[in-house]
Structure formats: C-alpha cells, structure tokens
PDB file of C-alpha atoms in Angstrom:
ATOM      1  CA  UNK A   1      15.117 -12.584  26.275  1.00 71.00           C
ATOM      2  CA  UNK A   2      15.467 -11.157  22.759  1.00 75.00           C
ATOM      3  CA  UNK A   3      12.870 -13.564  21.467  1.00 92.00           C
ATOM      4  CA  UNK A   4      13.341 -15.152  18.069  1.00 96.00           C
ATOM      5  CA  UNK A   5      16.226 -13.664  16.135  1.00 97.00           C
ATOM      6  CA  UNK A   6      17.047 -14.043  12.454  1.00 97.00           C
ATOM      7  CA  UNK A   7      20.052 -13.146  10.327  1.00 97.00           C
ATOM      8  CA  UNK A   8      20.726 -11.519   8.042  1.00 97.00           C
ATOM      9  CA  UNK A   9      18.025  -8.857   7.860  1.00 96.00           C
ATOM     10  CA  UNK A  10      18.322  -8.396   4.121  1.00 96.00           C
ATOM     11  CA  UNK A  11      20.017 -10.377   1.383  1.00 96.00           C
ATOM     12  CA  UNK A  12      20.448  -9.905  -2.356  1.00 97.00           C
ATOM     13  CA  UNK A  13      21.390 -12.846  -4.558  1.00 97.00           C
ATOM     14  CA  UNK A  14      21.353 -13.670  -8.241  1.00 97.00           C
ATOM     15  CA  UNK A  15      19.595 -16.531  -9.972  1.00 97.00           C
ATOM     16  CA  UNK A  16      21.292 -19.888  -9.565  1.00 97.00           C
ATOM     17  CA  UNK A  17      23.086 -18.953  -6.367  1.00 98.00           C
ATOM     18  CA  UNK A  18      22.619 -20.591  -2.991  1.00 98.00           C
ATOM     19  CA  UNK A  19      21.604 -18.902   0.251  1.00 98.00           C
ATOM     20  CA  UNK A  20      21.614 -19.767   3.955  1.00 98.00           C
ATOM     21  CA  UNK A  21      19.351 -18.057   6.466  1.00 98.00           C
ATOM     22  CA  UNK A  22      19.716 -18.417  10.205  1.00 98.00           C
ATOM     23  CA  UNK A  23      17.348 -18.463  13.148  1.00 98.00           C
ATOM     24  CA  UNK A  24      17.799 -18.570  16.911  1.00 97.00           C
ATOM     25  CA  UNK A  25      14.685 -19.606  18.814  1.00 95.00           C
ATOM     26  CA  UNK A  26      13.204 -17.972  21.868  1.00 93.00           C
ATOM     27  CA  UNK A  27      14.776 -19.150  25.108  1.00 91.00           C
ATOM     28  CA  UNK A  28      13.218 -22.426  26.249  1.00 88.00           C
ATOM     29  CA  UNK A  29      11.881 -23.357  22.822  1.00 90.00           C
ATOM     30  CA  UNK A  30      12.934 -26.543  21.061  1.00 90.00           C
ATOM     31  CA  UNK A  31      11.010 -26.397  17.789  1.00 90.00           C
ATOM     32  CA  UNK A  32      11.652 -24.184  14.779  1.00 92.00           C
ATOM     33  CA  UNK A  33       9.362 -23.656  11.802  1.00 93.00           C
ATOM     34  CA  UNK A  34      10.163 -21.775   8.609  1.00 96.00           C
ATOM     35  CA  UNK A  35       7.728 -19.819   6.467  1.00 96.00           C
ATOM     36  CA  UNK A  36       7.939 -17.987   3.159  1.00 97.00           C
ATOM     37  CA  UNK A  37       5.900 -14.821   2.794  1.00 96.00           C
ATOM     38  CA  UNK A  38       5.616 -13.434  -0.714  1.00 94.00           C
ATOM     39  CA  UNK A  39       4.526  -9.830  -1.174  1.00 90.00           C
ATOM     40  CA  UNK A  40       0.819  -9.419  -0.446  1.00 87.00           C
ATOM     41  CA  UNK A  41       0.409 -13.004   0.760  1.00 91.00           C
ATOM     42  CA  UNK A  42       0.184 -14.754   4.079  1.00 93.00           C
ATOM     43  CA  UNK A  43       3.117 -16.832   5.320  1.00 95.00           C
ATOM     44  CA  UNK A  44       3.421 -20.289   3.736  1.00 95.00           C
ATOM     45  CA  UNK A  45       4.778 -23.172   5.767  1.00 92.00           C
ATOM     46  CA  UNK A  46       8.071 -24.590   4.488  1.00 95.00           C
ATOM     47  CA  UNK A  47       9.065 -27.103   7.182  1.00 92.00           C
ATOM     48  CA  UNK A  48       9.461 -27.687  10.903  1.00 91.00           C
ATOM     49  CA  UNK A  49      12.430 -29.008  12.874  1.00 92.00           C
ATOM     50  CA  UNK A  50      12.411 -30.724  16.230  1.00 88.00           C
ATOM     51  CA  UNK A  51      15.176 -32.766  17.824  1.00 89.00           C
ATOM     52  CA  UNK A  52      17.361 -31.956  14.813  1.00 92.00           C
ATOM     53  CA  UNK A  53      14.976 -33.698  12.431  1.00 92.00           C
ATOM     54  CA  UNK A  54      12.526 -32.408   9.861  1.00 91.00           C
ATOM     55  CA  UNK A  55       9.132 -33.306  11.319  1.00 86.00           C
ATOM     56  CA  UNK A  56       6.781 -31.891   8.732  1.00 85.00           C
ATOM     57  CA  UNK A  57       7.112 -30.262   5.335  1.00 89.00           C
ATOM     58  CA  UNK A  58       4.950 -28.015   3.198  1.00 89.00           C
ATOM     59  CA  UNK A  59       4.697 -27.943  -0.595  1.00 90.00           C
ATOM     60  CA  UNK A  60       8.197 -26.727  -1.337  1.00 95.00           C
ATOM     61  CA  UNK A  61      10.746 -28.356  -3.676  1.00 96.00           C
ATOM     62  CA  UNK A  62      13.870 -30.130  -2.494  1.00 96.00           C
ATOM     63  CA  UNK A  63      15.861 -26.994  -3.278  1.00 97.00           C
ATOM     64  CA  UNK A  64      14.658 -25.884   0.144  1.00 98.00           C
ATOM     65  CA  UNK A  65      16.443 -27.711   2.923  1.00 97.00           C
ATOM     66  CA  UNK A  66      17.152 -27.086   6.544  1.00 97.00           C
ATOM     67  CA  UNK A  67      19.042 -28.054   9.596  1.00 96.00           C
ATOM     68  CA  UNK A  68      18.627 -27.802  13.347  1.00 97.00           C
ATOM     69  CA  UNK A  69      21.582 -27.731  15.691  1.00 97.00           C
ATOM     70  CA  UNK A  70      21.867 -29.181  19.227  1.00 96.00           C
ATOM     71  CA  UNK A  71      21.289 -25.685  20.671  1.00 94.00           C
ATOM     72  CA  UNK A  72      17.946 -25.622  18.768  1.00 95.00           C
ATOM     73  CA  UNK A  73      19.017 -22.901  16.334  1.00 97.00           C
ATOM     74  CA  UNK A  74      18.225 -23.576  12.714  1.00 97.00           C
ATOM     75  CA  UNK A  75      19.281 -22.827   9.159  1.00 98.00           C
ATOM     76  CA  UNK A  76      17.255 -22.645   5.983  1.00 98.00           C
ATOM     77  CA  UNK A  77      19.148 -23.339   2.763  1.00 98.00           C
ATOM     78  CA  UNK A  78      17.855 -22.615  -0.710  1.00 98.00           C
ATOM     79  CA  UNK A  79      19.786 -23.882  -3.737  1.00 97.00           C
ATOM     80  CA  UNK A  80      19.570 -22.821  -7.381  1.00 97.00           C
ATOM     81  CA  UNK A  81      17.704 -19.631  -6.549  1.00 98.00           C
ATOM     82  CA  UNK A  82      14.864 -18.523  -8.787  1.00 97.00           C
ATOM     83  CA  UNK A  83      13.358 -15.071  -9.151  1.00 97.00           C
ATOM     84  CA  UNK A  84      10.218 -16.443  -7.510  1.00 96.00           C
ATOM     85  CA  UNK A  85      12.145 -17.202  -4.330  1.00 97.00           C
ATOM     86  CA  UNK A  86      12.205 -13.478  -3.564  1.00 97.00           C
ATOM     87  CA  UNK A  87      10.219 -13.138  -0.349  1.00 97.00           C
ATOM     88  CA  UNK A  88      10.332 -12.521   3.369  1.00 97.00           C
ATOM     89  CA  UNK A  89      11.448 -15.673   5.175  1.00 98.00           C
ATOM     90  CA  UNK A  90      10.072 -16.040   8.665  1.00 97.00           C
ATOM     91  CA  UNK A  91      11.258 -18.280  11.422  1.00 96.00           C
ATOM     92  CA  UNK A  92       8.973 -19.223  14.295  1.00 93.00           C
ATOM     93  CA  UNK A  93       9.845 -21.089  17.456  1.00 92.00           C
ATOM     94  CA  UNK A  94       7.691 -23.021  19.881  1.00 88.00           C
ATOM     95  CA  UNK A  95       7.893 -25.666  22.548  1.00 83.00           C
ATOM     96  CA  UNK A  96       6.418 -29.113  22.096  1.00 70.00           C
ATOM     97  CA  UNK A  97       6.538 -29.661  25.834  1.00 59.00           C
ATOM     98  CA  UNK A  98       3.094 -28.099  26.160  1.00 49.00           C
ATOM     99  CA  UNK A  99      -0.129 -29.563  24.824  1.00 47.00           C
ATOM    100  CA  UNK A 100      -0.585 -26.728  22.396  1.00 54.00           C
ATOM    101  CA  UNK A 101       2.324 -24.780  21.053  1.00 66.00           C
ATOM    102  CA  UNK A 102       2.179 -21.056  20.487  1.00 79.00           C
ATOM    103  CA  UNK A 103       4.583 -20.063  17.748  1.00 85.00           C
ATOM    104  CA  UNK A 104       6.638 -16.909  18.212  1.00 90.00           C
ATOM    105  CA  UNK A 105       7.873 -15.255  15.064  1.00 94.00           C
ATOM    106  CA  UNK A 106      11.144 -13.569  14.254  1.00 96.00           C
ATOM    107  CA  UNK A 107      11.433 -10.331  12.282  1.00 95.00           C
ATOM    108  CA  UNK A 108      12.243 -12.159   9.066  1.00 96.00           C
ATOM    109  CA  UNK A 109      14.951 -12.094   6.412  1.00 98.00           C
ATOM    110  CA  UNK A 110      14.114 -10.246   3.215  1.00 97.00           C
ATOM    111  CA  UNK A 111      15.600 -12.169   0.262  1.00 98.00           C
ATOM    112  CA  UNK A 112      15.781 -10.523  -3.141  1.00 97.00           C
ATOM    113  CA  UNK A 113      16.794 -12.630  -6.129  1.00 97.00           C
ATOM    114  CA  UNK A 114      17.926 -10.686  -9.212  1.00 96.00           C
TER     115      UNK A 114
ATOM    116  CA  UNK B   1      -7.096 -30.038   2.095  1.00 77.00           C
ATOM    117  CA  UNK B   2      -6.416 -27.455   4.763  1.00 85.00           C
ATOM    118  CA  UNK B   3      -7.259 -23.946   3.653  1.00 91.00           C
ATOM    119  CA  UNK B   4      -7.937 -20.558   5.221  1.00 95.00           C
ATOM    120  CA  UNK B   5      -9.836 -17.885   3.325  1.00 96.00           C
ATOM    121  CA  UNK B   6      -9.966 -14.206   4.193  1.00 97.00           C
ATOM    122  CA  UNK B   7     -12.236 -12.632   1.583  1.00 96.00           C
ATOM    123  CA  UNK B   8     -11.346  -9.004   2.287  1.00 96.00           C
ATOM    124  CA  UNK B   9      -7.899  -7.659   1.416  1.00 96.00           C
ATOM    125  CA  UNK B  10      -8.713  -4.277   2.918  1.00 97.00           C
ATOM    126  CA  UNK B  11     -11.253  -3.171   5.479  1.00 97.00           C
ATOM    127  CA  UNK B  12     -11.621   0.495   6.335  1.00 97.00           C
ATOM    128  CA  UNK B  13     -13.856   1.666   9.193  1.00 96.00           C
ATOM    129  CA  UNK B  14     -14.244   4.798  11.256  1.00 97.00           C
ATOM    130  CA  UNK B  15     -12.960   5.036  14.801  1.00 96.00           C
ATOM    131  CA  UNK B  16     -15.648   3.884  17.191  1.00 97.00           C
ATOM    132  CA  UNK B  17     -17.418   1.751  14.598  1.00 97.00           C
ATOM    133  CA  UNK B  18     -17.723  -2.035  14.957  1.00 97.00           C
ATOM    134  CA  UNK B  19     -15.202  -4.234  13.186  1.00 97.00           C
ATOM    135  CA  UNK B  20     -15.621  -7.724  11.759  1.00 97.00           C
ATOM    136  CA  UNK B  21     -12.811  -9.448   9.907  1.00 98.00           C
ATOM    137  CA  UNK B  22     -14.041 -12.538   8.124  1.00 98.00           C
ATOM    138  CA  UNK B  23     -12.303 -15.902   8.103  1.00 97.00           C
ATOM    139  CA  UNK B  24     -13.456 -19.253   6.740  1.00 97.00           C
ATOM    140  CA  UNK B  25     -11.530 -22.480   6.902  1.00 95.00           C
ATOM    141  CA  UNK B  26     -11.484 -25.913   5.351  1.00 92.00           C
ATOM    142  CA  UNK B  27     -10.182 -28.816   7.413  1.00 86.00           C
ATOM    143  CA  UNK B  28     -11.467 -32.346   7.902  1.00 80.00           C
ATOM    144  CA  UNK B  29     -10.164 -32.818  11.447  1.00 78.00           C
ATOM    145  CA  UNK B  30     -10.450 -30.760  14.631  1.00 78.00           C
ATOM    146  CA  UNK B  31      -8.823 -27.430  13.868  1.00 81.00           C
ATOM    147  CA  UNK B  32      -7.183 -24.985  16.165  1.00 86.00           C
ATOM    148  CA  UNK B  33      -7.838 -21.466  14.940  1.00 90.00           C
ATOM    149  CA  UNK B  34      -5.808 -18.334  15.545  1.00 92.00           C
ATOM    150  CA  UNK B  35      -5.716 -14.696  14.680  1.00 95.00           C
ATOM    151  CA  UNK B  36      -2.267 -13.192  14.188  1.00 95.00           C
ATOM    152  CA  UNK B  37      -1.615  -9.462  13.871  1.00 96.00           C
ATOM    153  CA  UNK B  38       1.237  -7.486  12.387  1.00 95.00           C
ATOM    154  CA  UNK B  39       1.462  -3.817  13.327  1.00 95.00           C
ATOM    155  CA  UNK B  40       3.526  -1.451  11.204  1.00 92.00           C
ATOM    156  CA  UNK B  41       7.249  -2.284  11.411  1.00 89.00           C
ATOM    157  CA  UNK B  42       6.649  -5.012  13.999  1.00 92.00           C
ATOM    158  CA  UNK B  43       6.846  -8.764  13.789  1.00 93.00           C
ATOM    159  CA  UNK B  44       3.938 -11.120  13.384  1.00 94.00           C
ATOM    160  CA  UNK B  45       2.391 -11.904  16.763  1.00 93.00           C
ATOM    161  CA  UNK B  46      -0.433 -13.994  18.118  1.00 91.00           C
ATOM    162  CA  UNK B  47      -3.576 -12.003  18.903  1.00 94.00           C
ATOM    163  CA  UNK B  48      -5.851 -14.764  20.121  1.00 91.00           C
ATOM    164  CA  UNK B  49      -6.663 -18.450  19.744  1.00 87.00           C
ATOM    165  CA  UNK B  50     -10.065 -20.061  19.904  1.00 84.00           C
ATOM    166  CA  UNK B  51      -9.292 -22.508  22.703  1.00 77.00           C
ATOM    167  CA  UNK B  52      -8.452 -19.641  25.048  1.00 78.00           C
ATOM    168  CA  UNK B  53     -11.909 -18.099  24.640  1.00 76.00           C
ATOM    169  CA  UNK B  54     -10.540 -14.775  25.787  1.00 80.00           C
ATOM    170  CA  UNK B  55     -10.789 -11.190  24.652  1.00 82.00           C
ATOM    171  CA  UNK B  56      -7.529  -9.529  23.682  1.00 86.00           C
ATOM    172  CA  UNK B  57      -7.416  -5.747  23.125  1.00 91.00           C
ATOM    173  CA  UNK B  58     -11.203  -5.865  22.901  1.00 91.00           C
ATOM    174  CA  UNK B  59     -11.171  -8.441  20.097  1.00 94.00           C
ATOM    175  CA  UNK B  60     -13.085 -11.704  20.259  1.00 93.00           C
ATOM    176  CA  UNK B  61     -13.514 -14.563  17.821  1.00 94.00           C
ATOM    177  CA  UNK B  62     -15.932 -17.452  17.998  1.00 88.00           C
ATOM    178  CA  UNK B  63     -15.365 -20.733  16.224  1.00 90.00           C
ATOM    179  CA  UNK B  64     -18.467 -21.751  14.264  1.00 91.00           C
ATOM    180  CA  UNK B  65     -17.929 -25.326  13.139  1.00 89.00           C
ATOM    181  CA  UNK B  66     -21.213 -25.425  11.244  1.00 90.00           C
ATOM    182  CA  UNK B  67     -20.222 -22.484   9.062  1.00 92.00           C
ATOM    183  CA  UNK B  68     -16.480 -23.286   9.314  1.00 93.00           C
ATOM    184  CA  UNK B  69     -15.841 -19.687  10.272  1.00 95.00           C
ATOM    185  CA  UNK B  70     -13.723 -17.847  12.823  1.00 95.00           C
ATOM    186  CA  UNK B  71     -14.564 -14.189  12.363  1.00 97.00           C
ATOM    187  CA  UNK B  72     -12.722 -11.566  14.416  1.00 96.00           C
ATOM    188  CA  UNK B  73     -14.867  -8.884  16.020  1.00 96.00           C
ATOM    189  CA  UNK B  74     -14.483  -5.724  18.028  1.00 96.00           C
ATOM    190  CA  UNK B  75     -17.427  -3.524  19.016  1.00 96.00           C
ATOM    191  CA  UNK B  76     -15.606  -0.174  18.902  1.00 96.00           C
ATOM    192  CA  UNK B  77     -12.547   0.261  16.673  1.00 96.00           C
ATOM    193  CA  UNK B  78      -9.567   2.300  17.841  1.00 96.00           C
ATOM    194  CA  UNK B  79      -6.899   3.919  15.677  1.00 95.00           C
ATOM    195  CA  UNK B  80      -4.224   1.658  17.150  1.00 96.00           C
ATOM    196  CA  UNK B  81      -6.073  -1.340  15.720  1.00 97.00           C
ATOM    197  CA  UNK B  82      -4.817  -0.443  12.245  1.00 97.00           C
ATOM    198  CA  UNK B  83      -2.685  -3.401  11.190  1.00 97.00           C
ATOM    199  CA  UNK B  84      -2.504  -6.508   9.037  1.00 97.00           C
ATOM    200  CA  UNK B  85      -4.566  -9.392  10.408  1.00 98.00           C
ATOM    201  CA  UNK B  86      -4.057 -13.037   9.493  1.00 97.00           C
ATOM    202  CA  UNK B  87      -6.396 -15.865  10.297  1.00 96.00           C
ATOM    203  CA  UNK B  88      -4.601 -19.170  10.711  1.00 93.00           C
ATOM    204  CA  UNK B  89      -5.329 -22.850  11.275  1.00 90.00           C
ATOM    205  CA  UNK B  90      -3.269 -25.534  12.959  1.00 84.00           C
ATOM    206  CA  UNK B  91      -3.714 -29.207  13.664  1.00 70.00           C
ATOM    207  CA  UNK B  92      -4.769 -29.657  17.274  1.00 54.00           C
ATOM    208  CA  UNK B  93      -2.478 -31.391  19.731  1.00 50.00           C
ATOM    209  CA  UNK B  94      -0.240 -32.559  16.932  1.00 52.00           C
ATOM    210  CA  UNK B  95       3.318 -33.549  17.655  1.00 52.00           C
ATOM    211  CA  UNK B  96       4.380 -31.752  14.507  1.00 57.00           C
ATOM    212  CA  UNK B  97       1.892 -29.001  13.886  1.00 69.00           C
ATOM    213  CA  UNK B  98       2.096 -26.463  11.109  1.00 79.00           C
ATOM    214  CA  UNK B  99       0.159 -23.268  10.700  1.00 86.00           C
ATOM    215  CA  UNK B 100      -1.806 -22.526   7.551  1.00 90.00           C
ATOM    216  CA  UNK B 101      -2.315 -18.800   7.084  1.00 94.00           C
ATOM    217  CA  UNK B 102      -4.897 -16.880   5.147  1.00 96.00           C
ATOM    218  CA  UNK B 103      -3.797 -14.127   2.800  1.00 96.00           C
ATOM    219  CA  UNK B 104      -4.538 -11.447   5.369  1.00 97.00           C
ATOM    220  CA  UNK B 105      -6.803  -8.427   5.749  1.00 97.00           C
ATOM    221  CA  UNK B 106      -5.440  -4.937   6.165  1.00 97.00           C
ATOM    222  CA  UNK B 107      -7.557  -3.078   8.719  1.00 98.00           C
ATOM    223  CA  UNK B 108      -7.476   0.702   8.460  1.00 97.00           C
ATOM    224  CA  UNK B 109      -9.171   2.788  11.133  1.00 97.00           C
ATOM    225  CA  UNK B 110     -10.123   6.273  10.022  1.00 95.00           C
ATOM    226  CA  UNK B 111     -10.181   9.050  12.652  1.00 92.00           C
TER     227      UNK B 111
END
C-alpha cells in the first residue's frame, strides 16, 4: 500500500488562475481531509469529505471547494488564486468505521502563486 | 474556540539530555490530543495520542486537563529525534472530526 498519494508534487500558477489538486486515500480509508500549511506554520484545516459530501469546514473562503469521488479519492479546487494561497497543501485520509480515526498524511502539493 | 499553542519555535538540547516540548490547548469539550512529527524530507506522521497512553520512541505525553497541557517528554534525547513536532487537538468520537494544529516546535539535538 503506497499510503496517501497526492498530485502534482509542485505547481506554479499566477494570480487569478484556478488550480485543482488531487488526493488518493490510503487503502481502506473512506474519509479525506485537506489542510493548508503556510511556511513556518502548522497545517490549517480546510475541509473534510465523507460519502462524497463535505462534512466539516474550516475558516476558508468559498474560493476553496472540493469533491470526493465514489472511489474515495478527492480533489481540492481553488479559484481566483491570490499570492497568499501559496502554501503546501496536505491531504489526510482516515476511516470513520473506527471509534477514533487516525489521519494519515500525504506528502503534499507545493503551490506557488506568482 | 479551539486552539493549540506551542510556545517554542525552536528547542535545542544536547544528546542524552531530557527533552520537553510544551503544548497548551483551549477547548470547551473533551479533547483528543496528539503529537505529530515530521522528519526531514518525510511526511507528517502520528507520533502518539493521549488515549493510547503509550510510549513511542521513548516519548510520552500526559494530558493535564487542569492546566490544559499536553507536553511531550523524553528522558534522554537521541540525534534521530531531530525533527519538527506538532501538537494537535481533535474532537473526540466525532463523526466529522478535524484536527487543529499548533505552529510547531523544531527540535534540534546536538551531538
């Protein structure tokens, strides 16, 4: 099992553009969470998907949206990119079948907005 | 509001010395506390969680609800402990939990 995978590894965009990041969860996991990690900061929760629905959301504007597919993989979309969106975007997967869910993180996608 | 505070950005200790990484939290409910670690060029991974009450790689952490703290400790630091450490909080037994991370502490072990 490769664990959580994310693509692409790196991405460079310009202000105003749109971007889509992808995540495949660990085998057996049904829940995907997305985090933004700015330089020198801890990861910040964006939102979580389960059963193809957004279950919980952090303090991020509507420019950030997502999707979960029937195979549990997920996409994070960011519209109208701002310079401040430059960060490492982390995906984490878990299983809600257990009482407590350990989240496993992917390697991240480094987004640079110029 | 849920919040996790790690007051030290950088902690540098000598090999063999004791280590304590501080973490304080703010949460009105019953929190689940974690320590995550990120070694150089590796992904973020779970080190330990308070409900497990176990020692991982010699590290332990005790939840102190009175002081709202979850400090990470190790009696004798090793060079391979050098890494970025994040304290984190999650809602317990939630059907849609999210993790709130602190800003992290970089631990540097000097030989």
